[in-house]
Amino acid sequence: MENEQTKKLVSYANGPSLEEINGTVSVPQTGNFWKNLVAFSGPGALVAVGYMDPGNWITSIGGGAKYGYLLLSVILISSLIAMLLQYMSAKLGIVTHMDLAQATRKYTGKKLGIALWIVAELAIMATDIAEVIGGAIALNLLFGIPLLIGVILTIFDVLLLLVLTRLGFRKIEAIVMTLILVILVVFLYEVMIAQPSIPDVFKGLIPQKQVLHPGELTMALGIVGATVMPHNLYLGSSISQSRKYDRTDDENIAKALRFSTWDSNIQLSAAFFVNCLLLILGSAMFFGHGDELGTFSALYNALQDSTIAGAVASPLLSTLFAVALLASGQNSTITGTLTGQVVMEGFINMKIPTWARRIITRGLSVIPVLLCTIYFGANEQALDNLLIYSQVFLSLALPISMIPLVYFTSSEKIMGKRFKNTKLVAGLSWGCTIVLTLLNIELIIETVTQFL
């Protein structure tokens, strides 16, 4: 009896990536650009969520509060790198019909595949830790729910996910895009109220030597580490296959790749805009108070403190900030669960129901947050430190997913002559991989040194 129940819960997976949604969304057989763009729009939003999750908020707002508009150029460069990586991620999925986990397992072997799976699972847990912390703090700020109870309540978002999975993938995409719009509108409104210096904003988008100074460089590395996330590469290579078209025809494949790239770049531009708004908000409202704004609660309180935020400070700004934080956490919950399915099925060919996957991932992620909350007496600063450590681990895991992605998409044997990376794209990709790896190593050293 027990064996039969186990079989129902766990099954063998060796089919298409995320089989439930693979090739389920129809696209028009027309040359109309706008109809095709609408049909292919959606997966990019799920990917973009990872570039504006709670892990980004402290670094972006803190960067503005400490160094003004200087680090806007870092956000710009990080976003351009993200666009390049997601283009290759979508291309791998569309051309080979494999996600990054499946391709890595196929071309590296079982033992290495299992080791890489463990790293990928830990990266997903690290991302989930940021979502748990962000969600718990948002519930505390909005409703006064104690942090310990808030952490426990985040487990029940599995119920939300169960409802969403019954609505269909297109509906999930629409919900995610709506939540992104909420975040975008909230921070656009708050930045307009703050009245930033527009000339200084544009000046900040131009890289300057001052970024290389020790303090500025540490904050810049934090922004890079919190922006480019490894799990997004697995997710992007999978959900890019959700559209239904003739996969044996090169012209249809090229069309799918072209519009997937449009979708990804548009959504990542929105993520870039949100991260810029966060930094601009920090600069316009909190410049000179950077050392006082190390937690979400401190930011929440500062938005209604006229001695810090100026005459525009109000409870409304604080409430909107907390609402956006909650929306960000819920968005990341959806994409984190999908990514978990991708890596488990791709690396070890194990398939379990979505609800079980969510409970396991969130349950494991909640444990360190609960222990930290109990040990430090619900001290938010301790939770924010844990969030920073989770971002450091993501920095360490990033090259492990980037290197295979660049290698696979640059291989004529895997991609074919038409779809392999051009010399320019391959050169830029390897250059970005090397630079990001070195920067992430530096970030790890700086963070560990800071907390020792």
XYZ file of C-alpha atoms in Angstrom:
452
model
C 0.000 0.000 0.000
C 2.800 2.368 0.951
C 4.685 1.564 -2.273
C 1.579 2.357 -4.344
C 1.214 5.756 -2.628
C 4.895 6.486 -3.214
C 4.542 5.641 -6.887
C 1.651 8.052 -7.199
C 3.634 10.813 -5.520
C 6.959 10.251 -7.299
C 7.218 9.337 -10.977
C 9.904 9.078 -13.643
C 10.370 12.165 -15.806
C 12.130 11.907 -19.135
C 9.817 13.872 -21.390
C 9.593 17.527 -22.438
C 10.555 20.221 -19.932
C 7.574 21.150 -17.719
C 5.444 18.728 -19.708
C 2.161 20.155 -18.354
C 2.740 23.500 -20.099
C 5.171 22.570 -22.890
C 3.712 23.487 -26.279
C 0.291 24.362 -24.819
C -0.014 28.050 -25.781
C -1.095 28.534 -29.394
C 0.461 31.272 -31.536
C -1.076 32.817 -34.675
C 0.026 31.672 -38.105
C 0.452 35.229 -39.324
C 3.191 37.660 -40.165
C 1.613 40.436 -38.083
C 4.297 41.635 -35.658
C 1.995 42.819 -32.875
C -0.207 39.700 -32.859
C 2.880 37.525 -32.627
C 4.400 39.686 -29.900
C 1.232 39.423 -27.786
C 1.100 35.643 -28.325
C 4.709 35.135 -27.286
C 4.564 37.613 -24.376
C 4.482 36.141 -20.880
C 7.488 33.896 -20.241
C 9.712 36.984 -20.104
C 7.637 38.320 -17.201
C 8.180 35.150 -15.164
C 11.912 35.453 -15.782
C 11.979 39.201 -15.029
C 10.484 38.577 -11.577
C 13.828 37.180 -10.427
C 15.529 40.475 -11.301
C 13.281 42.510 -8.987
C 12.759 40.184 -6.013
C 13.197 41.301 -2.354
C 16.908 40.469 -2.526
C 17.425 43.457 -4.856
C 15.657 46.019 -2.743
C 18.122 46.631 0.078
C 21.120 46.834 -2.281
C 19.454 49.190 -4.779
C 17.868 51.570 -2.267
C 20.963 51.420 -0.053
C 23.175 52.194 -3.063
C 21.164 55.325 -3.778
C 21.086 56.416 -0.137
C 24.878 56.090 0.192
C 26.207 57.125 -3.214
C 23.423 59.039 -4.925
C 22.868 58.217 -8.597
C 26.405 56.914 -9.159
C 25.519 53.196 -9.302
C 22.758 53.503 -11.915
C 25.399 52.515 -14.470
C 25.921 49.233 -12.582
C 22.200 48.445 -12.824
C 22.310 49.232 -16.557
C 25.289 46.940 -17.214
C 23.800 44.155 -15.066
C 20.526 44.379 -16.987
C 22.274 44.199 -20.368
C 24.151 41.088 -19.207
C 20.851 39.603 -18.004
C 19.312 40.207 -21.452
C 22.223 38.419 -23.118
C 22.003 35.445 -20.753
C 18.242 35.120 -21.090
C 18.499 35.300 -24.901
C 20.856 32.314 -24.826
C 18.670 30.543 -22.271
C 15.563 30.861 -24.458
C 17.553 29.853 -27.532
C 18.780 26.667 -25.860
C 15.204 25.657 -25.037
C 13.641 26.592 -28.369
C 16.333 25.047 -30.591
C 17.253 21.873 -28.667
C 13.853 21.296 -26.958
C 15.785 20.809 -23.722
C 16.027 23.087 -20.716
C 19.414 23.916 -19.201
C 19.085 21.173 -16.553
C 18.287 18.512 -19.154
C 21.124 19.621 -21.423
C 23.607 19.710 -18.536
C 22.615 16.201 -17.443
C 22.870 14.889 -21.023
C 26.287 16.333 -21.776
C 27.961 15.931 -18.364
C 26.878 12.517 -17.100
C 24.959 11.221 -14.096
C 27.400 11.865 -11.221
C 28.257 15.436 -12.184
C 24.586 16.007 -13.005
C 23.573 15.070 -9.450
C 26.249 17.370 -7.975
C 25.051 20.262 -10.148
C 21.447 19.450 -9.209
C 22.302 19.840 -5.525
C 23.868 23.250 -6.197
C 20.819 24.296 -8.252
C 18.441 23.166 -5.477
C 20.444 25.120 -2.882
C 20.274 28.193 -5.140
C 16.485 27.851 -5.328
C 16.357 27.541 -1.534
C 18.532 30.651 -1.203
C 16.113 32.538 -3.446
C 13.174 31.207 -1.437
C 14.772 32.432 1.801
C 14.672 35.987 0.424
C 10.992 35.518 -0.464
C 10.151 34.157 3.008
C 11.899 37.068 4.706
C 10.379 39.672 2.373
C 6.878 38.206 2.764
C 7.097 37.917 6.558
C 8.358 41.488 6.930
C 5.674 42.802 4.549
C 2.957 41.068 6.631
C 4.482 42.566 9.763
C 4.543 46.071 8.301
C 1.033 45.915 6.813
C -0.872 43.997 9.482
C 1.371 43.949 12.547
C 1.761 40.162 12.360
C 4.803 39.063 14.445
C 7.764 37.973 12.318
C 7.740 34.415 13.664
C 4.073 33.920 12.733
C 4.636 35.700 9.396
C 7.417 33.250 8.510
C 5.098 30.309 9.267
C 2.260 31.866 7.238
C 4.444 32.023 4.135
C 4.274 28.196 4.035
C 0.616 28.438 3.085
C 1.308 30.173 -0.218
C 1.215 26.612 -1.589
C -2.581 27.034 -1.520
C -2.261 30.066 -3.806
C -0.074 28.063 -6.159
C -2.563 25.176 -6.260
C -5.297 27.587 -7.363
C -3.059 29.157 -10.012
C -2.018 25.820 -11.529
C -5.682 25.052 -12.219
C -6.144 28.305 -14.133
C -3.671 27.482 -16.913
C -0.230 28.829 -17.780
C -1.519 31.846 -19.718
C -3.441 32.995 -16.624
C -0.338 32.586 -14.460
C 1.603 34.793 -16.899
C -1.146 37.440 -16.705
C -1.155 37.414 -12.885
C 2.629 37.765 -12.754
C 2.558 40.680 -15.221
C -0.170 42.353 -13.129
C 1.930 42.074 -9.962
C 4.945 43.479 -11.826
C 2.761 46.387 -12.909
C 1.737 46.980 -9.268
C 5.397 47.152 -8.218
C 6.255 49.426 -11.144
C 3.364 51.843 -10.495
C 4.101 52.030 -6.748
C 7.728 53.005 -7.193
C 7.069 55.277 -10.159
C 4.587 57.182 -7.996
C 7.000 57.369 -5.060
C 9.872 58.557 -7.265
C 7.658 61.239 -8.881
C 6.752 62.462 -5.391
C 10.453 62.502 -4.442
C 11.292 64.773 -7.434
C 14.780 63.452 -8.292
C 17.334 65.463 -10.264
C 16.786 64.290 -13.866
C 20.212 65.502 -15.146
C 21.913 63.595 -12.301
C 19.877 60.485 -13.156
C 21.140 60.493 -16.762
C 24.661 61.234 -15.566
C 24.472 58.233 -13.240
C 23.787 55.917 -16.204
C 27.289 56.690 -17.537
C 29.999 54.530 -15.863
C 32.461 56.556 -13.764
C 35.822 55.718 -12.177
C 34.440 56.479 -8.737
C 32.526 53.168 -8.889
C 35.881 51.395 -8.384
C 36.508 53.008 -4.972
C 36.332 50.412 -2.140
C 32.955 51.382 -0.632
C 31.268 52.020 -3.961
C 32.698 48.817 -5.442
C 31.359 46.703 -2.577
C 27.864 48.135 -3.065
C 28.167 47.717 -6.852
C 29.095 44.054 -6.405
C 26.071 43.628 -4.158
C 23.815 45.046 -6.880
C 25.334 42.731 -9.513
C 25.072 39.712 -7.207
C 21.426 40.432 -6.392
C 20.459 41.151 -10.007
C 21.751 38.249 -12.122
C 20.228 35.066 -10.634
C 21.222 31.488 -11.630
C 17.758 29.929 -11.311
C 16.404 32.243 -14.018
C 18.586 30.531 -16.613
C 16.936 27.166 -15.900
C 13.468 28.713 -15.868
C 13.965 30.708 -19.076
C 15.188 27.684 -21.029
C 12.055 25.776 -20.000
C 9.139 28.205 -20.288
C 10.415 29.459 -23.652
C 9.088 26.091 -24.909
C 5.504 26.787 -23.782
C 4.395 28.028 -27.220
C 2.843 25.677 -29.783
C 4.282 25.753 -33.315
C 5.966 23.441 -35.834
C 9.227 22.561 -34.076
C 10.617 20.715 -37.078
C 10.695 23.831 -39.248
C 13.727 26.136 -38.938
C 11.723 29.204 -39.941
C 9.191 28.601 -37.163
C 12.029 28.035 -34.706
C 13.665 31.295 -35.800
C 10.331 33.099 -35.415
C 9.833 31.694 -31.913
C 13.355 32.744 -30.928
C 12.889 36.238 -32.340
C 9.644 36.942 -30.472
C 10.824 35.241 -27.282
C 13.795 37.607 -27.365
C 11.476 40.586 -27.829
C 9.354 39.403 -24.883
C 12.380 38.806 -22.659
C 14.012 42.145 -23.449
C 10.796 44.110 -22.905
C 10.151 42.461 -19.533
C 13.777 42.767 -18.427
C 13.639 46.445 -19.397
C 10.732 46.749 -16.944
C 12.875 45.035 -14.292
C 15.726 47.451 -15.101
C 13.306 50.351 -14.713
C 12.094 49.048 -11.319
C 15.655 48.634 -10.029
C 16.523 52.128 -11.266
C 13.443 53.492 -9.473
C 14.581 51.787 -6.259
C 18.019 53.390 -6.466
C 16.596 56.769 -7.517
C 14.158 56.625 -4.590
C 17.040 55.909 -2.231
C 19.026 58.807 -3.646
C 16.228 61.387 -3.868
C 14.722 60.697 -0.438
C 17.445 59.163 1.696
C 20.820 60.443 0.456
C 23.033 60.963 3.482
C 21.076 58.469 5.588
C 22.465 55.277 4.029
C 23.790 53.842 7.292
C 20.350 54.141 8.910
C 18.463 52.174 6.232
C 19.801 48.640 6.438
C 16.430 46.906 6.942
C 13.004 46.880 5.271
C 11.419 48.277 8.448
C 13.893 51.137 8.477
C 12.950 51.978 4.886
C 9.246 51.665 5.733
C 9.588 54.032 8.687
C 11.794 56.462 6.776
C 9.119 56.929 4.109
C 6.833 58.478 6.729
C 9.559 60.387 8.599
C 9.809 63.980 7.384
C 13.258 64.396 8.995
C 14.609 61.770 6.578
C 12.327 61.714 3.507
C 11.465 65.416 3.637
C 8.111 67.128 3.264
C 6.695 64.383 0.986
C 6.934 61.742 3.747
C 3.577 60.099 4.529
C 2.025 56.830 5.803
C 0.677 56.243 2.270
C 4.218 55.980 0.852
C 5.129 53.475 3.563
C 2.018 51.366 2.953
C 2.601 51.301 -0.810
C 6.196 50.210 -0.192
C 5.004 47.258 1.933
C 2.355 46.295 -0.653
C 5.002 46.248 -3.379
C 7.252 44.110 -1.142
C 4.449 41.588 -0.632
C 3.696 41.509 -4.383
C 7.371 40.936 -5.134
C 7.553 37.988 -2.733
C 4.424 36.332 -4.156
C 5.672 36.733 -7.714
C 8.961 35.069 -6.862
C 7.092 32.218 -5.149
C 5.404 31.265 -8.429
C 8.582 31.286 -10.480
C 10.642 29.572 -7.758
C 8.298 26.582 -7.739
C 8.390 26.241 -11.518
C 12.198 26.391 -11.455
C 12.264 23.688 -8.789
C 10.304 21.393 -11.079
C 12.653 22.146 -13.978
C 15.856 21.280 -12.109
C 14.454 18.182 -10.392
C 13.009 16.692 -13.578
C 15.970 17.736 -15.717
C 18.862 16.691 -13.482
C 17.552 13.530 -11.764
C 14.469 12.645 -13.868
C 12.215 12.760 -10.802
C 8.710 14.170 -11.047
C 6.499 15.037 -8.070
C 3.220 17.026 -7.874
C 3.496 20.810 -7.784
C 2.004 21.031 -4.278
C 4.522 18.513 -2.923
C 7.393 20.317 -4.625
C 6.247 23.609 -3.094
C 5.870 22.196 0.407
C 9.324 20.585 0.322
C 11.096 23.671 -1.054
C 9.320 26.157 1.193
C 9.572 23.851 4.219
C 13.344 23.542 3.849
C 13.711 27.275 3.213
C 11.618 28.218 6.239
C 13.792 26.191 8.658
C 16.868 28.533 8.659
C 14.592 31.589 8.749
C 12.632 30.172 11.706
C 15.826 29.258 13.576
C 17.254 32.723 12.937
C 13.987 34.384 14.034
C 13.757 32.335 17.255
C 17.461 32.580 18.145
C 17.689 36.346 17.644
C 14.280 37.066 19.162
C 12.509 38.186 15.960
C 15.245 40.743 15.260
C 14.740 41.999 11.713
C 18.393 42.955 11.324
C 19.320 39.282 11.781
C 16.829 38.296 9.081
C 18.227 40.908 6.720
C 21.743 39.563 7.355
C 20.462 36.076 6.488
C 18.993 37.519 3.289
C 22.405 38.976 2.394
C 24.061 35.592 2.985
C 21.505 33.968 0.666
C 22.439 36.455 -2.067
C 26.118 35.627 -1.567
C 25.401 31.945 -2.149
C 23.547 32.826 -5.346
C 26.650 34.678 -6.493
C 28.683 31.517 -5.919
C 26.159 29.359 -7.826
C 25.881 31.696 -10.834
C 29.011 30.595 -12.770
C 27.955 26.943 -12.378
C 24.883 27.643 -14.520
C 26.418 30.308 -16.779
C 29.385 28.258 -18.026
C 27.298 25.326 -19.364
C 24.785 27.733 -20.930
C 27.441 29.654 -22.876
C 29.209 26.429 -23.873
C 26.041 24.688 -25.123
C 24.717 27.657 -27.105
C 28.146 28.249 -28.702
C 28.394 24.622 -29.874
C 27.533 23.922 -33.514
C 27.106 20.224 -32.649
C 24.358 21.032 -30.110
C 22.714 24.098 -31.683
C 23.369 23.565 -35.391
C 25.175 25.952 -37.699
C 22.281 28.404 -38.019
C 21.463 28.814 -34.332
C 24.815 28.584 -32.548
C 26.140 31.802 -30.990
C 27.891 34.131 -33.391
C 31.514 34.953 -32.624
C 30.421 38.324 -31.235
C 27.759 36.818 -28.932
C 30.115 34.013 -27.848
C 32.903 36.489 -27.107
C 30.619 38.793 -25.121
C 29.138 35.822 -23.260
C 32.462 34.336 -22.212
C 33.716 37.809 -21.283
C 30.643 38.437 -19.099
C 30.989 34.988 -17.519
C 34.619 35.599 -16.571
C 33.981 39.130 -15.279
C 30.867 38.134 -13.291
C 32.687 35.152 -11.803
C 35.554 37.357 -10.650
C 33.162 40.013 -9.316
C 31.138 37.409 -7.464
C 34.271 35.966 -5.864
C 35.171 39.500 -4.765
C 31.626 39.972 -3.404
C 31.906 36.781 -1.365
C 35.279 37.845 0.077
C 33.959 41.324 0.927
C 30.776 39.988 2.562
C 32.530 37.295 4.594
C 35.146 39.840 5.742
C 32.383 42.274 6.723
C 30.543 39.762 8.914
C 33.576 38.115 10.550
